[in-house]
Every structure is written in C-alpha cells, then in structure tokens.
Short mmCIF file of C-alpha atoms and ligand atoms in Angstrom, two decimals:
data_model
loop_
_atom_site.label_atom_id
_atom_site.label_comp_id
_atom_site.label_asym_id
_atom_site.label_seq_id
_atom_site.Cartn_x
_atom_site.Cartn_y
_atom_site.Cartn_z
CA MET A 1342 19.11 78.99 62.07
CA ALA A 1343 21.31 76.89 59.77
CA ALA A 1344 24.81 76.13 61.07
CA PRO A 1345 27.54 78.18 59.35
CA ILE A 1346 29.67 76.46 56.73
CA GLY A 1347 32.65 74.82 58.38
CA ASP A 1348 31.28 74.87 61.91
CA ASP A 1349 33.41 71.81 62.73
CA CYS A 1350 36.60 73.66 61.64
CA GLU A 1351 38.96 75.35 64.07
CA HIS A 1352 39.35 78.29 61.67
CA LEU A 1353 37.82 79.26 58.38
CA ARG A 1354 39.42 82.29 56.74
CA VAL A 1355 37.69 83.83 53.74
CA VAL A 1356 39.73 86.64 52.21
CA TRP A 1357 38.87 88.93 49.30
CA ASP A 1358 41.61 90.98 47.61
CA ARG A 1359 40.20 93.66 45.29
CA GLU A 1360 43.47 94.26 43.38
CA SER A 1361 43.99 90.67 42.27
CA ARG A 1362 40.26 89.73 42.25
CA ALA A 1363 41.30 86.83 44.47
CA GLN A 1364 39.02 85.07 46.87
CA VAL A 1365 41.17 82.84 49.06
CA ILE A 1366 39.69 80.40 51.54
CA VAL A 1367 41.75 78.58 54.13
CA ALA A 1368 40.05 75.93 56.22
CA VAL A 1369 41.89 74.54 59.23
CA HIS A 1370 39.77 71.60 60.25
CA ASP A 1371 41.57 70.05 63.20
CA THR A 1372 45.01 70.36 64.77
CA ARG A 1373 44.64 68.05 67.76
CA LEU A 1374 47.15 65.61 66.23
CA GLY A 1375 49.43 68.42 64.98
CA PRO A 1376 49.59 71.39 62.60
CA ALA A 1377 47.15 71.19 59.70
CA HIS A 1378 48.43 70.11 56.28
CA GLY A 1379 46.76 70.54 52.90
CA GLY A 1380 47.50 71.84 49.42
CA ILE A 1381 46.18 74.85 47.53
CA ARG A 1382 43.44 74.08 45.01
CA ARG A 1383 42.61 76.63 42.29
CA TRP A 1384 39.20 75.91 40.87
CA THR A 1385 36.06 77.60 39.51
CA TYR A 1386 32.95 77.34 41.64
CA GLN A 1387 29.31 78.14 41.14
CA ASP A 1388 29.30 80.52 44.09
CA ALA A 1389 31.19 81.50 47.23
CA ALA A 1390 29.34 78.96 49.39
CA ALA A 1391 30.33 76.09 47.09
CA ALA A 1392 33.99 77.15 47.33
CA GLN A 1393 33.87 77.29 51.12
CA GLN A 1394 32.11 73.93 51.32
CA ASP A 1395 34.77 72.37 49.09
CA ALA A 1396 37.61 73.80 51.20
CA VAL A 1397 35.98 72.48 54.38
CA ALA A 1398 35.28 69.00 52.96
CA LEU A 1399 38.84 68.70 51.65
CA ALA A 1400 40.29 69.91 54.97
CA ARG A 1401 38.18 67.40 56.89
CA ALA A 1402 39.36 64.57 54.64
CA MET A 1403 42.96 65.62 55.34
CA THR A 1404 42.36 65.23 59.08
CA TRP A 1405 41.31 61.60 58.60
CA LYS A 1406 44.16 60.98 56.17
CA CYS A 1407 46.77 62.27 58.66
CA ALA A 1408 45.29 60.21 61.48
CA LEU A 1409 45.45 56.99 59.47
CA ALA A 1410 48.93 57.77 58.16
CA GLU A 1411 50.07 58.16 61.79
CA VAL A 1412 51.73 61.52 61.20
CA PRO A 1413 51.57 64.23 63.89
CA ALA A 1414 49.52 66.51 61.66
CA GLY A 1415 45.94 67.60 61.13
CA GLY A 1416 43.70 68.59 58.25
CA GLY A 1417 43.52 71.82 56.31
CA LYS A 1418 43.04 73.08 52.77
CA ALA A 1419 43.38 76.31 50.83
CA VAL A 1420 41.22 77.22 47.86
CA ILE A 1421 41.74 80.04 45.37
CA VAL A 1422 38.54 80.72 43.48
CA ASP A 1423 39.45 80.81 39.80
CA ARG A 1424 37.80 83.43 37.58
CA PRO A 1425 38.59 84.92 34.19
CA ASP A 1426 39.87 88.21 35.63
CA LEU A 1427 42.04 86.60 38.33
CA ASP A 1428 45.62 87.87 38.63
CA ARG A 1429 47.09 84.42 39.23
CA GLU A 1430 50.46 85.42 40.62
CA ALA A 1431 48.97 88.01 42.95
CA ALA A 1432 46.36 85.49 44.10
CA TYR A 1433 49.07 83.04 45.16
CA ARG A 1434 50.81 85.89 47.01
CA VAL A 1435 47.58 86.57 48.90
CA ALA A 1436 47.28 82.87 49.72
CA GLY A 1437 50.87 82.88 51.00
CA ARG A 1438 50.15 85.83 53.27
CA VAL A 1439 47.07 84.13 54.74
CA VAL A 1440 49.11 80.98 55.40
CA GLU A 1441 51.85 83.05 57.06
CA GLU A 1442 49.29 84.84 59.27
CA LEU A 1443 48.23 81.46 60.64
CA GLY A 1444 51.72 81.23 62.12
CA GLY A 1445 52.38 77.52 61.50
CA ALA A 1446 48.90 76.19 62.29
CA PHE A 1447 48.66 75.31 58.59
CA TYR A 1448 51.30 74.02 56.13
CA THR A 1449 50.49 74.02 52.44
CA GLY A 1450 51.70 72.53 49.17
CA PRO A 1451 50.46 71.44 45.73
CA ASP A 1452 46.94 70.46 44.75
CA VAL A 1453 44.80 70.64 41.60
CA ASN A 1454 45.95 73.47 39.26
CA THR A 1455 48.74 74.63 41.58
CA THR A 1456 52.13 74.20 39.98
CA ALA A 1457 55.67 74.25 41.35
CA ALA A 1458 55.99 77.81 39.97
CA ASP A 1459 52.85 78.88 41.88
CA LEU A 1460 54.33 77.44 45.07
CA ARG A 1461 57.52 79.42 44.62
CA VAL A 1462 55.33 82.56 44.61
CA VAL A 1463 53.65 81.35 47.83
CA ALA A 1464 57.07 80.64 49.36
CA ALA A 1465 58.07 84.28 48.93
CA GLU A 1466 55.31 85.12 51.45
CA THR A 1467 55.40 82.26 53.91
CA ARG A 1468 57.70 79.74 55.55
CA PHE A 1469 54.92 77.19 55.80
CA VAL A 1470 54.94 75.74 52.28
CA ALA A 1471 56.64 72.75 50.62
CA THR A 1472 58.28 73.60 47.30
CA ASP A 1473 60.47 71.63 44.91
CA ALA A 1474 63.61 73.29 46.28
CA ASP A 1475 66.65 71.02 46.65
CA ASP A 1476 66.50 71.37 50.42
CA GLY A 1477 62.87 70.17 50.45
CA PRO A 1478 61.21 66.86 51.29
CA GLY A 1479 62.27 65.04 48.08
CA ASP A 1480 60.15 63.39 45.39
CA LEU A 1481 56.61 63.37 46.78
CA ALA A 1482 54.99 61.64 43.80
CA ALA A 1483 57.48 58.78 44.17
CA ALA A 1484 56.43 58.47 47.82
CA THR A 1485 52.80 58.27 46.71
CA ALA A 1486 53.64 55.55 44.18
CA ASP A 1487 55.57 53.62 46.87
CA GLY A 1488 52.61 53.88 49.24
CA VAL A 1489 50.12 52.70 46.62
CA LEU A 1490 52.41 49.74 45.88
CA HIS A 1491 52.38 48.75 49.59
CA ALA A 1492 48.58 49.11 49.67
CA LEU A 1493 48.24 47.01 46.53
CA THR A 1494 50.52 44.34 47.94
CA ALA A 1495 48.27 44.05 51.01
CA LEU A 1496 45.22 43.86 48.74
CA ALA A 1497 46.86 41.17 46.59
CA ASP A 1498 47.55 39.13 49.76
CA ARG A 1499 43.89 39.38 50.69
CA LEU A 1500 42.93 38.31 47.16
CA GLU A 1501 45.35 35.39 47.56
CA THR A 1502 47.07 36.36 44.32
CA PRO A 1503 50.76 37.24 44.59
CA LEU A 1504 51.88 40.31 42.67
CA ASP A 1505 53.65 38.21 40.04
CA ARG A 1506 50.30 36.65 39.13
CA LEU A 1507 48.24 39.83 39.47
CA ARG A 1508 46.66 41.60 36.48
CA CYS A 1509 46.47 45.25 37.35
CA LEU A 1510 44.75 47.90 35.23
CA VAL A 1511 46.35 51.30 35.84
CA GLN A 1512 44.19 54.23 34.70
CA GLY A 1513 46.26 57.40 34.26
CA LEU A 1514 50.00 57.36 33.58
CA GLY A 1515 51.01 60.66 35.16
CA VAL A 1516 53.75 60.98 37.73
CA VAL A 1517 52.10 58.57 40.16
CA GLY A 1518 50.52 56.10 37.70
CA PHE A 1519 53.68 55.70 35.64
CA GLY A 1520 55.76 55.28 38.80
CA LEU A 1521 53.32 52.67 40.04
CA CYS A 1522 53.62 50.74 36.75
CA GLU A 1523 57.41 50.80 37.10
CA ARG A 1524 57.19 49.33 40.61
CA LEU A 1525 54.56 46.72 39.69
CA ALA A 1526 56.52 45.63 36.62
CA ARG A 1527 59.58 45.07 38.84
CA ARG A 1528 57.48 42.74 41.00
CA GLY A 1529 56.33 40.79 37.94
CA ALA A 1530 52.71 41.99 37.77
CA SER A 1531 50.87 41.96 34.42
CA LEU A 1532 49.96 45.51 33.48
CA LEU A 1533 47.04 46.89 31.51
CA VAL A 1534 47.34 50.63 31.03
CA CYS A 1535 45.37 53.56 29.72
CA ASP A 1536 45.75 57.32 29.44
CA ILE A 1537 44.31 60.03 27.25
CA VAL A 1538 47.88 60.96 26.25
CA PRO A 1539 49.00 58.33 23.70
CA GLU A 1540 52.75 58.91 24.28
CA ARG A 1541 52.42 57.90 27.93
CA VAL A 1542 50.67 54.68 26.96
CA ALA A 1543 53.32 53.95 24.31
CA ALA A 1544 56.09 54.46 26.89
CA ALA A 1545 54.45 52.05 29.37
CA VAL A 1546 53.95 49.44 26.63
CA ARG A 1547 57.59 49.79 25.59
CA GLN A 1548 59.17 49.94 29.05
CA PHE A 1549 57.01 47.52 31.03
CA GLY A 1550 55.51 45.22 28.40
CA ALA A 1551 52.09 46.58 29.40
CA ARG A 1552 48.96 45.94 27.35
CA GLU A 1553 47.17 49.03 26.07
CA VAL A 1554 43.51 49.53 26.96
CA ALA A 1555 41.47 52.28 25.28
CA ALA A 1556 40.69 55.05 27.80
CA ASP A 1557 36.93 54.56 27.34
CA GLU A 1558 37.26 50.82 28.03
CA ALA A 1559 39.06 51.15 31.37
CA LEU A 1560 35.93 50.37 33.37
CA THR A 1561 34.80 47.43 31.27
CA THR A 1562 38.10 45.58 30.87
CA ALA A 1563 38.66 42.55 33.10
CA ALA A 1564 41.57 42.60 35.55
CA ASP A 1565 42.22 41.49 39.14
CA VAL A 1566 42.68 45.04 40.40
CA PHE A 1567 41.67 48.44 39.06
CA ALA A 1568 44.22 51.12 40.05
CA PRO A 1569 42.75 54.58 39.42
CA CYS A 1570 45.54 57.16 39.05
CA ALA A 1571 43.71 59.74 36.92
CA LEU A 1572 40.78 61.75 38.26
CA GLY A 1573 38.10 60.98 40.82
CA GLY A 1574 34.41 60.23 40.26
CA ALA A 1575 35.01 57.53 37.63
CA ILE A 1576 32.93 54.80 39.30
CA THR A 1577 29.22 55.51 39.45
CA ALA A 1578 26.72 53.05 40.96
CA GLU A 1579 25.97 51.76 37.46
CA VAL A 1580 29.66 51.17 36.71
CA ALA A 1581 30.18 49.56 40.12
CA ARG A 1582 27.49 46.98 39.31
CA SER A 1583 29.57 45.54 36.49
CA LEU A 1584 33.20 46.63 37.08
CA PRO A 1585 35.00 43.40 36.09
CA VAL A 1586 37.65 43.33 38.84
CA ARG A 1587 38.07 41.89 42.36
CA GLY A 1588 39.67 44.92 43.99
CA VAL A 1589 40.23 48.66 43.63
CA CYS A 1590 43.35 50.44 44.88
CA GLY A 1591 44.96 53.56 43.48
CA ALA A 1592 46.02 57.14 44.07
CA ALA A 1593 43.04 59.10 42.69
CA ASN A 1594 40.91 60.74 45.37
CA ASN A 1595 37.18 59.95 45.56
CA VAL A 1596 37.13 57.46 42.72
CA PHE A 1597 33.61 56.44 43.65
CA ALA A 1598 31.16 59.08 42.47
CA ASP A 1599 29.11 58.80 45.67
CA ALA A 1600 28.34 56.64 48.71
CA ALA A 1601 25.78 54.60 46.74
CA ALA A 1602 28.46 53.57 44.22
CA ALA A 1603 30.80 52.49 47.03
CA GLN A 1604 27.99 50.50 48.64
CA VAL A 1605 27.23 48.68 45.37
CA ALA A 1606 30.92 47.72 45.07
CA HIS A 1607 30.95 46.44 48.66
CA SER A 1608 27.78 44.42 48.26
CA ARG A 1609 29.29 42.75 45.17
CA GLY A 1610 32.26 41.67 47.31
CA LEU A 1611 34.78 44.02 45.69
CA LEU A 1612 37.65 44.86 48.02
CA VAL A 1613 38.10 48.62 47.87
CA VAL A 1614 41.15 50.17 49.53
CA PRO A 1615 40.26 53.69 50.75
CA ASP A 1616 42.08 56.22 48.54
CA PHE A 1617 43.04 58.39 51.50
CA VAL A 1618 44.94 55.46 53.02
CA ALA A 1619 46.61 54.24 49.82
CA ASN A 1620 47.73 57.67 48.57
CA ALA A 1621 49.19 59.03 51.82
CA GLY A 1622 52.86 58.66 50.79
CA ALA A 1623 53.33 62.29 49.75
CA LEU A 1624 51.59 63.53 52.89
CA ILE A 1625 53.79 61.37 55.12
CA GLN A 1626 56.98 62.46 53.40
CA GLY A 1627 55.96 66.15 53.24
CA ALA A 1628 54.60 66.41 56.79
CA LEU A 1629 57.55 64.68 58.43
CA TRP A 1630 59.88 66.99 56.53
CA ASN A 1631 57.92 70.10 57.56
CA LEU A 1632 57.54 69.14 61.19
CA GLN A 1633 60.71 67.20 61.98
CA GLN A 1634 63.07 67.97 59.07
CA VAL A 1635 63.49 64.24 58.46
CA ARG A 1636 63.49 62.48 55.13
CA VAL A 1637 61.40 59.37 55.57
CA GLU A 1638 63.06 56.01 55.24
CA PRO A 1639 61.38 53.80 52.62
CA GLN A 1640 60.33 51.44 55.45
CA ARG A 1641 58.13 54.18 56.94
CA LEU A 1642 55.80 53.90 53.94
CA GLU A 1643 55.42 50.15 54.49
CA ARG A 1644 53.07 51.06 57.34
CA ILE A 1645 50.51 51.96 54.67
CA GLY A 1646 50.46 48.28 53.69
CA ARG A 1647 50.00 47.21 57.32
CA THR A 1648 47.12 49.65 57.78
CA VAL A 1649 45.45 48.35 54.62
CA ALA A 1650 45.84 44.73 55.76
CA GLU A 1651 44.26 45.63 59.12
CA LEU A 1652 41.37 47.51 57.49
CA LEU A 1653 40.61 44.70 55.04
CA GLU A 1654 40.65 42.19 57.89
CA ARG A 1655 38.27 44.25 60.04
CA ALA A 1656 36.04 44.96 57.03
CA ALA A 1657 35.74 41.22 56.37
CA VAL A 1658 34.94 40.42 60.02
CA ASP A 1659 32.35 43.23 60.35
CA ASP A 1660 31.07 42.99 56.75
CA ARG A 1661 31.42 46.75 56.29
CA PRO A 1662 33.20 48.74 53.57
CA PRO A 1663 36.87 49.35 54.47
CA ALA A 1664 36.39 53.12 54.03
CA GLU A 1665 33.75 53.11 56.79
CA ILE A 1666 36.13 51.28 59.14
CA ALA A 1667 38.94 53.67 58.17
CA LEU A 1668 36.85 56.75 58.98
CA ALA A 1669 35.77 55.36 62.35
CA LEU A 1670 39.38 54.54 63.23
CA ALA A 1671 40.58 58.00 62.16
CA ARG A 1672 37.91 59.73 64.27
CA GLU A 1673 38.88 57.59 67.26
CA ARG A 1674 42.52 58.59 66.89
CA VAL A 1675 41.73 62.31 66.59
CA GLU A 1676 39.29 62.31 69.47
CA SER A 1677 41.57 60.37 71.77
CA ALA A 1678 44.29 62.94 71.03
CA GLY A 1679 42.31 65.85 72.41
CA GLY A 1680 38.79 65.09 73.59
CA ALA A 1681 35.69 64.94 71.39
CA SER A 1682 34.91 67.97 69.22
P1 NAD B 2557 49.03 63.67 36.90
O1 NAD B 2557 48.28 64.87 36.48
O2 NAD B 2557 50.53 63.66 36.79
O3 NAD B 2557 48.51 62.39 36.10
C1 NAD B 2557 47.17 62.14 35.78
C2 NAD B 2557 47.17 61.31 34.49
O4 NAD B 2557 45.83 60.89 34.24
C3 NAD B 2557 47.64 62.10 33.27
O5 NAD B 2557 48.60 61.36 32.56
C4 NAD B 2557 46.35 62.27 32.46
O6 NAD B 2557 46.57 62.36 31.06
C5 NAD B 2557 45.59 61.02 32.84
N1 NAD B 2557 44.14 61.07 32.63
C6 NAD B 2557 43.29 62.10 32.83
N2 NAD B 2557 42.04 61.73 32.51
C7 NAD B 2557 42.10 60.44 32.12
C8 NAD B 2557 41.14 59.50 31.68
N3 NAD B 2557 39.84 59.81 31.57
N4 NAD B 2557 41.54 58.26 31.38
C9 NAD B 2557 42.84 57.92 31.47
N5 NAD B 2557 43.80 58.76 31.89
C10 NAD B 2557 43.43 60.01 32.19
O7 NAD B 2557 48.57 63.37 38.39
P2 NAD B 2557 49.34 62.54 39.52
O8 NAD B 2557 50.13 63.48 40.36
O9 NAD B 2557 49.99 61.34 38.90
O10 NAD B 2557 48.12 62.06 40.43
C11 NAD B 2557 47.22 61.04 40.01
C12 NAD B 2557 46.01 61.03 40.93
O11 NAD B 2557 46.45 60.78 42.27
C13 NAD B 2557 45.26 62.37 40.99
O12 NAD B 2557 43.90 62.11 41.15
C14 NAD B 2557 45.81 63.03 42.25
O13 NAD B 2557 44.88 63.92 42.84
C15 NAD B 2557 46.04 61.83 43.15
N6 NAD B 2557 47.10 62.02 44.15
C16 NAD B 2557 48.36 62.36 43.76
C17 NAD B 2557 49.37 62.54 44.71
C18 NAD B 2557 50.78 62.91 44.33
O14 NAD B 2557 51.69 62.75 45.15
N7 NAD B 2557 51.03 63.35 43.09
C19 NAD B 2557 49.07 62.36 46.09
C20 NAD B 2557 47.77 61.99 46.45
C21 NAD B 2557 46.79 61.83 45.46
#
C-alpha cells in the first residue's frame, strides 16, 4: 500500500467547510527544534492530493530553513485551496480556527496571495499569527533584504570581488528586490535591474543609478551575480547551461526549475547560494518575535552571511552543490535535537 501523503509530518489537518467552500490544509512537519512556522498560501490546485503534497513539501522546506537559520522553530505550512466560489474572508477565518486548535504548535503569517488584510481576519480567530500591527515583529521584508545582502557579501568574498566592484543583476523590484538594490547601491555595487512593472525599474534607475535590463533578457545578460527576487522556477537546465554569471543569490524560492537545472549550474562552476538560507531574514525576525518577544538586532542577521561562507567552503572542498550540503546540515541539526524520525 502506498504511504499516505505527509507521512513524515507530525500532523496533517485537512478541513472542509461547506459554508465557505474552503478546503484548508495545515501541515506541521517537525517541531523538534521548536513550534512550527509557515505562512498561508492561497492557490488553485489540480486536485486535493496536489494541494496536500504542496503543503507538505512547503512545510518540510520550512523545517530545513529554521534549522539553518538557527531559530528554535520547526516547519509548517497552511494552504487554502482557491476556487471560483470560495468565500475568501470566511476561508481565512476557517484557517485561523485550525491554527488556534493546534494550540501553539504552529505559527502562521503571509505567503503567496495572502495579504495583510487576510491576516487580520486570521488574527481575529487565533493568537498564533504575525500581522502588520504596530506591536508586531517589525518590517519583515527589510529583514529579508538585509539577510540577502549578508549572503551576497559572503558570495562576493568567495568570488574574490568586493561589493564595490560587483555587477549584480536584480530580477524583481518588489519589497525585497528594491530594498536589496538600496543596500547594494550603498555598498557601491553596480546594479542591473528588471521588473515587469516599468515604474519600479524607473525608480531604481533614478535612485540607484541602475542600468535597466528588459525582463525577457534577465537570464541572458552578463553580470557577476544573478539575484532572483521575483518568482521561482526561472532557471531551467537549458538556461543554466548558458546563464552568463558566476553566482546566484537572491530571495526567490526554488529559482531552479528542478534538480537537473541545479546540477547543470554546479557542474559549470556557478556558485549558487541556497534560497532557503539567503532569504531567512523574515523567518528569523518573525519567529524570534513570536517565541521570545524580541526584536532582532541587525547583527543577528549577519549569521546568514557566516552560514553561507561555511556552506560555500564545504561545497568547494567536497565538490557538491551548496544546497545539498545545506540540506544535510539541516537534517543533522533536527535529528540531533530529538532523535531520528
Ligand atoms: P513582491 O511581490 O513584492 O515582488 C516581486 C516583484 O517581482 C514584483 O515587483 C513583480 O512585478 C516582479 N516580477 C514578477 N515577475 C517578474 C518577471 N518575470 N521578471 C521581472 N520581475 C518580475 O515580492 P517580495 O516580497 O519582494 O518577494 C520576492 C521573492 O522573495 C518572492 O519569490 C518571495 O516568495 C520571496 N521571499 C520573500 C520574503 C519576504 O520577506 N517578503 C521572504 C522569503 C522569500
């Protein structure tokens, strides 16, 4: 008999609410390092199994991300299955009630298609959610941009090119990408930027002296480092074969379309910083606020840079992709916290 979906999770809750037409899935993957953390994703899926598999995969990735970020937290994720007849507000209320029922085993927050307004609805039902309230953890996107800057600095060291001589192509000028440009410009880096929203590109050109790159030329334009801050999946194996950069480091999750694409990049000698290490700033700031009510000091995020330096060093010695080393290290940390699963 096939194993059930999520058999490596501590809990998998699948809830159907007839009134709102909401199917809510909450996967709590592992809490051996601490209460699970993960946002709420609202997305359309082909079927119920695909939605559950996505929730489980995302929750698992959060476990490894927490372990590498050295926060006392574990991995979880909530998914609301989007559908044309969904009562959105009621669906977020259902999600909030499921989170509350877990009694603090799972803390949630934003993810794809979940806005600050949605989270305020969730917060009416549960204590275990981060919102944009004044008494909250602070600016999480800024923490992500800070973390990516530390990761990029470690990568630049490895490439033996100081930031003030680095050409960095930033794809996506949203809250994180724009903030990253601001930080890189302050350190003297040369910026190449692209976005599908022309006003954002114009602002980066004006404010940081960045050079505009057409959105469809982002993966064929030469730079030292490609910093993906838009959506994942951009680098296929074919793109990886010719991507004209020496390193990749950004905030976007799963920028490589699959393992084959990541392997092609590695075999070409590209230094690829694992996304789940580089983009952990918001998690660190949010989790430490939830669990210890502390606002992180900026120095706390510098640890991301140290982790990246260590991973790139071990990857060079072992001739393995840094993401492989990162996953092995994360598993070690989780298993040594509470015995093998
Ligand atoms: P955002 O939605 O504010 O910004 C994304 C930007 O990418 C937008 O400006 C959008 O127009 C642009 N974009 C979309 N498709 C594009 C394309 N094909 N080419 C160029 N630009 C394109 O998102 P964000 O919060 O800045 O996050 C950026 C990435 O980092 C996302 O993948 C997100 O999942 C990830 N991430 C964000 C955080 C956080 O704290 N916000 C934390 C971890 C990971």
